[in-house]
CSV table of C-alpha atoms in Angstrom, one decimal:
chain,number,residue,atom,x,y,z
N,155,MET,CA,-28.4,-53.7,-78.2
N,156,ALA,CA,-27.9,-49.7,-77.6
N,157,ASP,CA,-23.6,-46.7,-73.8
N,158,TYR,CA,-5.3,-42.5,-54.7
N,159,ASN,CA,-4.5,-40.0,-52.0
N,160,LYS,CA,-1.9,-41.6,-49.7
N,161,ASP,CA,-2.5,-41.3,-45.9
N,162,SER,CA,0.0,-42.8,-43.8
N,163,GLY,CA,1.1,-44.8,-46.8
N,164,VAL,CA,-1.5,-46.4,-47.5
N,165,ASN,CA,-3.8,-46.8,-50.4
N,166,VAL,CA,-6.9,-44.5,-49.2
N,167,GLN,CA,-9.7,-42.8,-50.5
N,168,SER,CA,-8.8,-39.0,-51.8
N,169,LYS,CA,-10.2,-36.6,-49.5
N,170,GLU,CA,-10.8,-34.7,-53.0
N,171,VAL,CA,-13.1,-37.5,-54.2
N,172,SER,CA,-14.5,-38.4,-51.2
N,173,HIS,CA,-16.0,-34.8,-50.9
N,174,ALA,CA,-16.7,-33.8,-55.0
N,175,ARG,CA,-20.2,-35.9,-54.7
N,176,THR,CA,-22.2,-35.5,-51.4
N,177,ALA,CA,-25.6,-36.6,-52.4
N,178,VAL,CA,-26.2,-39.8,-51.2
N,179,GLY,CA,-26.2,-42.5,-54.0
N,180,ALA,CA,-24.0,-39.9,-56.1
N,181,PHE,CA,-20.7,-40.9,-55.0
N,182,ILE,CA,-18.0,-42.6,-57.5
N,183,ASP,CA,-15.9,-44.9,-55.0
N,184,PRO,CA,-12.2,-44.7,-56.9
N,185,ASN,CA,-11.8,-48.4,-56.6
N,186,ILE,CA,-14.2,-49.2,-59.4
N,187,LYS,CA,-10.9,-46.9,-61.4
N,188,ARG,CA,-8.5,-49.1,-60.0
N,189,LYS,CA,-10.6,-52.4,-61.2
N,190,ASP,CA,-11.6,-51.1,-64.6
N,191,ASN,CA,-7.7,-50.3,-65.3
N,192,ILE,CA,-6.9,-53.8,-64.4
N,193,MET,CA,-9.4,-55.8,-66.0
N,194,GLN,CA,-9.1,-54.0,-69.3
N,195,THR,CA,-5.7,-56.5,-69.0
N,196,HIS,CA,-7.8,-59.5,-69.8
N,197,ILE,CA,-11.1,-59.2,-72.1
N,198,LYS,CA,-11.0,-61.5,-75.4
N,199,GLY,CA,-10.8,-65.3,-75.2
N,200,GLU,CA,-10.0,-67.3,-78.5
N,201,THR,CA,-13.9,-68.0,-79.6
N,202,PHE,CA,-15.8,-65.5,-77.3
N,203,PRO,CA,-15.1,-62.1,-74.9
N,204,ILE,CA,-14.1,-64.1,-71.5
N,205,PHE,CA,-15.2,-62.2,-68.0
N,206,SER,CA,-12.5,-60.1,-66.4
N,207,LEU,CA,-13.2,-60.9,-63.0
N,208,PHE,CA,-14.4,-64.0,-61.1
N,209,GLU,CA,-15.8,-63.3,-58.0
N,210,PHE,CA,-16.7,-65.9,-55.1
N,211,ASP,CA,-19.0,-65.2,-52.6
N,212,ILE,CA,-17.9,-68.1,-50.4
N,213,CYS,CA,-20.0,-68.4,-47.4
N,214,GLY,CA,-23.3,-67.4,-45.5
N,215,VAL,CA,-22.3,-65.4,-43.2
N,216,CYS,CA,-20.8,-62.0,-41.9
N,217,ASN,CA,-20.4,-60.8,-38.9
N,218,ARG,CA,-21.5,-56.7,-39.4
N,219,HIS,CA,-24.9,-55.3,-40.3
N,220,CYS,CA,-23.9,-52.4,-41.4
N,221,LYS,CA,-26.4,-49.7,-42.3
N,222,PHE,CA,-26.0,-49.4,-46.5
N,223,CYS,CA,-26.3,-54.0,-46.7
N,224,PRO,CA,-29.9,-55.7,-46.0
N,225,ARG,CA,-27.9,-57.6,-43.4
N,226,TYR,CA,-29.0,-54.9,-41.5
N,227,ASP,CA,-32.3,-56.1,-41.4
N,228,PRO,CA,-32.1,-59.7,-40.0
N,229,LYS,CA,-35.7,-60.4,-40.6
N,230,LYS,CA,-35.1,-59.1,-43.9
N,231,TYR,CA,-32.4,-60.6,-44.8
N,232,LYS,CA,-30.6,-64.0,-42.5
N,233,SER,CA,-27.2,-65.3,-42.5
N,234,GLU,CA,-26.7,-69.0,-43.7
N,235,ASN,CA,-23.9,-71.2,-42.2
N,236,LYS,CA,-23.0,-72.4,-44.9
N,237,TYR,CA,-19.6,-72.3,-46.8
N,238,ILE,CA,-18.1,-73.6,-50.2
N,239,SER,CA,-16.3,-77.2,-50.0
N,240,LEU,CA,-12.9,-77.7,-51.0
N,241,ASP,CA,-13.9,-80.4,-53.2
N,242,LEU,CA,-16.2,-77.9,-55.4
N,243,TYR,CA,-13.5,-75.7,-54.9
N,244,ARG,CA,-11.2,-77.6,-56.5
N,245,LYS,CA,-12.8,-78.4,-59.3
N,246,ILE,CA,-14.0,-74.8,-60.4
N,247,MET,CA,-10.3,-74.3,-59.8
N,248,ALA,CA,-9.5,-76.8,-62.6
N,249,GLN,CA,-11.4,-75.5,-65.2
N,250,LEU,CA,-9.7,-72.3,-64.4
N,251,LYS,CA,-6.1,-73.6,-65.3
N,252,GLU,CA,-7.1,-75.5,-68.0
N,253,ILE,CA,-8.4,-72.3,-69.3
N,254,GLU,CA,-5.5,-70.7,-68.5
N,255,TYR,CA,-7.4,-67.7,-66.7
N,256,ALA,CA,-5.0,-64.6,-66.0
N,257,GLY,CA,-8.1,-62.2,-64.8
N,258,MET,CA,-9.1,-60.8,-62.1
N,259,ILE,CA,-10.4,-63.3,-58.6
N,260,SER,CA,-11.9,-61.6,-55.5
N,261,TYR,CA,-13.6,-62.4,-52.2
N,262,SER,CA,-16.5,-60.5,-51.9
N,263,GLY,CA,-19.6,-61.4,-52.3
N,264,PHE,CA,-22.5,-60.8,-49.8
N,265,SER,CA,-20.1,-62.1,-46.5
N,266,GLU,CA,-17.2,-61.9,-44.9
N,267,PRO,CA,-14.8,-63.9,-46.5
N,268,PHE,CA,-12.4,-64.1,-43.6
N,269,LEU,CA,-15.3,-66.4,-42.1
N,270,HIS,CA,-14.3,-69.6,-43.7
N,271,LYS,CA,-11.5,-71.3,-41.8
N,272,ASP,CA,-9.9,-72.5,-45.0
N,273,LEU,CA,-9.6,-69.4,-46.8
N,274,VAL,CA,-5.2,-69.7,-46.6
N,275,GLU,CA,-6.4,-73.1,-48.6
N,276,ILE,CA,-8.4,-70.9,-51.2
N,277,ILE,CA,-6.2,-68.6,-51.7
N,278,ARG,CA,-3.5,-71.2,-52.5
N,279,LEU,CA,-5.9,-73.4,-54.9
N,280,THR,CA,-6.0,-70.1,-56.8
N,281,ARG,CA,-2.9,-69.2,-57.0
N,282,GLN,CA,-1.5,-73.1,-58.0
N,283,ALA,CA,-4.4,-73.0,-60.3
N,284,CYS,CA,-4.1,-69.3,-62.3
N,285,PRO,CA,-0.8,-67.8,-61.4
N,286,LYS,CA,-0.8,-65.0,-64.2
N,287,SER,CA,-4.1,-64.0,-62.0
N,288,ARG,CA,-4.6,-60.8,-59.7
N,289,ILE,CA,-6.1,-62.3,-56.3
N,290,GLU,CA,-8.1,-60.3,-54.3
N,291,ILE,CA,-9.7,-60.3,-50.9
N,292,TYR,CA,-12.3,-57.6,-49.9
N,293,THR,CA,-12.8,-57.6,-45.9
N,294,ASN,CA,-14.2,-55.7,-42.8
N,295,GLY,CA,-10.4,-55.7,-41.2
N,296,ASP,CA,-12.1,-57.2,-38.0
N,297,PHE,CA,-10.5,-60.7,-38.6
N,298,VAL,CA,-7.5,-59.7,-39.6
N,299,ALA,CA,-3.6,-59.6,-37.5
N,300,LEU,CA,-0.3,-60.0,-38.5
N,301,GLU,CA,-0.3,-63.9,-38.1
N,302,ASN,CA,-3.3,-64.6,-41.2
N,303,LEU,CA,-1.7,-61.7,-42.9
N,304,LYS,CA,1.1,-63.2,-43.3
N,305,ALA,CA,-0.1,-66.6,-44.3
N,306,PHE,CA,-1.8,-65.0,-47.1
N,307,PHE,CA,0.7,-63.4,-48.6
N,308,ASP,CA,2.4,-66.9,-48.6
N,309,ALA,CA,0.0,-68.6,-50.0
N,310,GLY,CA,-0.2,-65.9,-53.0
N,311,LEU,CA,-2.5,-62.9,-52.4
N,312,SER,CA,-2.6,-60.2,-54.5
N,313,SER,CA,-3.7,-57.2,-52.7
N,314,LEU,CA,-6.0,-56.9,-49.5
N,315,GLN,CA,-8.7,-54.5,-49.4
N,316,ILE,CA,-9.9,-53.7,-46.2
N,317,SER,CA,-13.5,-51.0,-45.6
N,318,LEU,CA,-12.8,-49.3,-42.4
N,319,TYR,CA,-15.8,-48.5,-40.6
N,320,ASP,CA,-15.1,-47.5,-37.4
N,321,GLY,CA,-13.1,-44.4,-37.7
N,322,PRO,CA,-9.5,-42.6,-39.3
N,323,LYS,CA,-7.7,-45.2,-36.4
N,324,GLN,CA,-7.9,-48.0,-38.1
N,325,ILE,CA,-6.0,-46.6,-41.0
N,326,ASP,CA,-2.6,-46.8,-38.2
N,327,LYS,CA,-3.2,-50.1,-37.3
N,328,PHE,CA,-3.1,-51.5,-40.9
N,329,THR,CA,-0.9,-49.2,-41.7
N,330,GLU,CA,1.5,-50.6,-38.6
N,331,MET,CA,0.9,-54.0,-39.7
N,332,LYS,CA,1.9,-53.0,-43.6
N,333,ASN,CA,4.7,-51.9,-42.4
N,334,LYS,CA,6.2,-54.5,-40.3
N,335,LEU,CA,5.5,-57.7,-42.7
N,336,GLY,CA,6.4,-55.6,-45.4
N,337,LEU,CA,4.0,-54.8,-48.0
N,338,ASN,CA,3.3,-52.5,-50.6
N,339,ASP,CA,0.3,-50.3,-51.0
N,340,ASP,CA,-0.1,-51.8,-53.7
N,341,GLN,CA,-1.4,-55.3,-51.8
N,342,ILE,CA,-3.1,-52.9,-48.8
N,343,GLY,CA,-5.5,-51.0,-50.0
N,344,LEU,CA,-7.7,-49.0,-47.0
N,345,ARG,CA,-12.0,-48.2,-48.6
N,346,LYS,CA,-12.8,-45.1,-45.9
N,347,ARG,CA,-16.6,-46.5,-45.6
N,348,TYR,CA,-16.9,-44.7,-41.8
N,349,LEU,CA,-17.9,-41.2,-44.1
N,350,SER,CA,-20.9,-39.4,-43.0
N,351,ARG,CA,-24.2,-40.1,-44.9
N,352,GLU,CA,-23.8,-36.6,-46.4
N,353,GLU,CA,-20.1,-37.9,-48.0
N,354,GLY,CA,-21.8,-40.9,-49.9
N,355,TYR,CA,-20.4,-43.7,-46.5
N,356,GLY,CA,-17.6,-43.8,-48.8
N,357,LEU,CA,-19.1,-46.0,-51.4
N,358,THR,CA,-20.9,-46.2,-54.3
N,359,ILE,CA,-24.6,-46.7,-53.0
N,360,SER,CA,-26.7,-49.0,-54.8
N,361,ASN,CA,-30.2,-50.0,-53.2
N,362,ARG,CA,-29.2,-54.1,-53.7
N,363,ALA,CA,-31.8,-54.4,-56.0
N,364,GLY,CA,-34.9,-53.5,-53.4
N,365,LEU,CA,-33.7,-54.7,-50.0
N,366,ILE,CA,-32.3,-51.2,-48.3
N,367,ASP,CA,-34.0,-49.5,-46.2
N,368,PHE,CA,-34.6,-46.4,-47.8
N,369,GLU,CA,-35.2,-43.9,-45.6
N,370,GLY,CA,-32.4,-44.7,-43.3
N,371,LEU,CA,-30.0,-43.6,-45.9
N,372,GLY,CA,-31.6,-40.7,-47.9
N,373,ILE,CA,-32.5,-42.7,-51.1
N,374,ASP,CA,-36.3,-42.4,-52.9
N,375,PRO,CA,-37.1,-45.4,-54.2
N,376,ILE,CA,-37.4,-46.4,-57.7
N,377,LYS,CA,-40.9,-45.9,-59.0
N,378,GLU,CA,-40.4,-48.1,-61.9
N,379,PRO,CA,-37.4,-50.2,-63.8
N,380,LEU,CA,-35.0,-48.0,-64.6
N,381,LYS,CA,-34.4,-47.5,-68.9
N,382,ARG,CA,-30.8,-48.0,-68.2
N,383,GLN,CA,-28.1,-50.4,-69.5
N,384,CYS,CA,-26.3,-52.8,-66.8
N,385,PHE,CA,-22.8,-54.8,-67.3
N,386,TYR,CA,-22.6,-57.2,-64.9
N,387,PRO,CA,-23.2,-60.1,-66.9
N,388,PHE,CA,-21.0,-58.8,-69.9
N,389,TYR,CA,-17.6,-59.1,-67.6
N,390,THR,CA,-18.0,-60.7,-64.4
N,391,MET,CA,-19.1,-64.3,-63.1
N,392,ILE,CA,-20.5,-64.4,-59.5
N,393,VAL,CA,-20.1,-67.7,-57.7
N,394,ASP,CA,-21.7,-68.8,-54.7
N,395,TYR,CA,-20.9,-71.2,-51.8
N,396,ASN,CA,-23.7,-74.2,-53.2
N,397,GLY,CA,-21.9,-73.4,-56.6
N,398,ASP,CA,-25.0,-71.2,-58.0
N,399,VAL,CA,-23.7,-68.7,-61.0
N,400,LEU,CA,-25.2,-65.7,-60.5
N,401,ALA,CA,-26.1,-62.5,-62.5
N,402,CYS,CA,-25.4,-60.0,-60.1
N,403,THR,CA,-23.6,-58.9,-56.4
N,404,HIS,CA,-26.0,-56.3,-55.7
N,405,ASP,CA,-28.9,-59.4,-55.6
N,406,PHE,CA,-28.9,-60.0,-52.4
N,407,MET,CA,-31.5,-62.8,-52.6
N,408,LYS,CA,-30.2,-64.6,-55.5
N,409,ARG,CA,-33.2,-64.6,-57.4
N,410,LEU,CA,-32.1,-65.1,-60.8
N,411,VAL,CA,-29.4,-68.2,-61.0
N,412,LEU,CA,-27.6,-68.4,-64.2
N,413,GLY,CA,-26.4,-72.5,-63.9
N,414,ASN,CA,-24.6,-74.1,-61.2
N,415,LEU,CA,-20.5,-75.6,-61.4
N,416,ASN,CA,-21.4,-78.8,-59.9
N,417,ASN,CA,-22.7,-80.3,-62.5
N,418,GLU,CA,-22.4,-77.3,-65.1
N,419,SER,CA,-19.1,-76.4,-67.1
N,420,ILE,CA,-17.9,-72.2,-66.6
N,421,MET,CA,-17.9,-71.8,-69.7
N,422,ASP,CA,-21.4,-74.0,-70.6
N,423,VAL,CA,-22.4,-71.1,-68.6
N,424,TRP,CA,-20.9,-68.1,-69.2
N,425,ASN,CA,-22.0,-68.8,-73.4
N,426,GLY,CA,-25.2,-70.2,-72.1
N,427,GLU,CA,-28.8,-69.5,-73.6
N,428,LYS,CA,-30.1,-68.1,-70.1
N,429,ILE,CA,-26.7,-65.7,-69.8
N,430,ARG,CA,-27.4,-64.7,-73.7
N,431,ARG,CA,-31.0,-63.3,-73.1
N,432,LEU,CA,-30.1,-61.5,-69.7
N,433,ARG,CA,-27.5,-59.8,-71.6
N,434,GLU,CA,-29.6,-58.8,-74.3
N,435,ARG,CA,-32.2,-57.7,-72.5
N,436,LEU,CA,-29.7,-55.1,-70.0
N,437,GLY,CA,-27.5,-54.1,-73.2
N,438,ASN,CA,-31.3,-52.8,-74.6
N,439,ALA,CA,-31.7,-50.8,-70.9
N,440,ASP,CA,-34.5,-53.2,-70.6
N,441,ARG,CA,-35.2,-53.9,-66.3
N,442,ASN,CA,-38.6,-55.1,-66.4
N,443,PHE,CA,-37.6,-58.4,-64.2
N,444,GLU,CA,-36.8,-59.7,-61.4
N,445,PRO,CA,-34.6,-58.4,-59.5
N,446,CYS,CA,-33.6,-56.3,-62.1
N,447,ASN,CA,-36.6,-54.0,-61.9
N,448,LEU,CA,-36.1,-53.1,-58.7
N,449,CYS,CA,-32.5,-51.9,-58.7
N,450,ASP,CA,-30.9,-48.5,-59.1
N,451,ILE,CA,-27.3,-49.7,-59.9
N,452,LYS,CA,-24.8,-47.6,-61.7
N,453,GLY,CA,-24.5,-50.6,-64.2
N,454,THR,CA,-22.0,-49.4,-66.8
N,455,LEU,CA,-19.1,-47.7,-64.2
N,456,LEU,CA,-17.6,-51.5,-65.4
N,457,GLY,CA,-17.6,-53.0,-68.5
N,458,GLY,CA,-17.9,-50.8,-71.3
N,459,GLU,CA,-15.4,-52.7,-73.8
N,460,HIS,CA,-16.6,-56.4,-72.6
N,461,TYR,CA,-20.7,-55.5,-73.5
N,462,LYS,CA,-19.0,-53.8,-77.3
N,463,LEU,CA,-17.3,-57.5,-77.8
N,464,TRP,CA,-20.2,-59.2,-77.0
N,465,LYS,CA,-22.0,-56.8,-78.9
N,466,GLU,CA,-20.2,-57.8,-82.3
N,467,TYR,CA,-20.1,-61.6,-81.3
N,468,TYR,CA,-23.7,-61.8,-81.1
N,469,ASP,CA,-24.0,-59.5,-84.4
N,470,LYS,CA,-22.0,-62.3,-86.1
N,471,ARG,CA,-24.2,-64.9,-85.0
N,472,LYS,CA,-26.7,-63.5,-86.1
N,473,LYS,CA,-25.5,-63.7,-89.4
């Protein structure tokens, strides 16, 4: 194997950073550095490296169709009115409790988490099972209100990361909520997704494993698989609403499934043969397989330390 400026009292992406790279596809979201700093506190397991990010896609629907998301074209990507069950969720939490998981747990994936009717209960169950974990929700903010915002933090939420798509006026809206509830800067993060195409739309954009409208975004499609490492399966476990463990949240078509937590344990999937082969290929900068052969993601922005630890682990097993 081979490599925040503060506006209105709420953490938002700095103007210096947001204008530093104007080419579409070249912008680096400052949230990545924030997540990296958090994840470095939770890497080593008892025998093999543990995931530092446990991410859920708790439903199959979203109320928005953003131009940089495959949902922009409903003919290409359709919503599914499906949600993770509380029975399955409790089962997963029991396993995380058993290993005393203390890394980050996030709700993002391919959907809008606030559309799950039991989201407050999900946060409560998570905090009970993983009292030391950082629990984050990523949302478009459309369903955020004073009442449910208080309920989420009372249930144990650590941070709400809100993507702003409708302009700077949203900063004042969510700042007022934050101040009324006495929340601090770490608890509410605002991400400027309303920036122009020249400013990279305010996010580290990717082609979502080949599903994005390249012409509309000004991104050239890749002509052949990139010879570039990717560390996603080294540091993060991604669980879909049906229990599938997925290789990556950029694979909207969910073509690469590593296991299913309805009938497999978290640790068996995390240290299984299927994910080992995936790590080996991506660690060797080999993306010549679906869906990675179509993907242009900068896969080394997070997880470098996890990659090194896994390499050491696998090398020892070979001896």
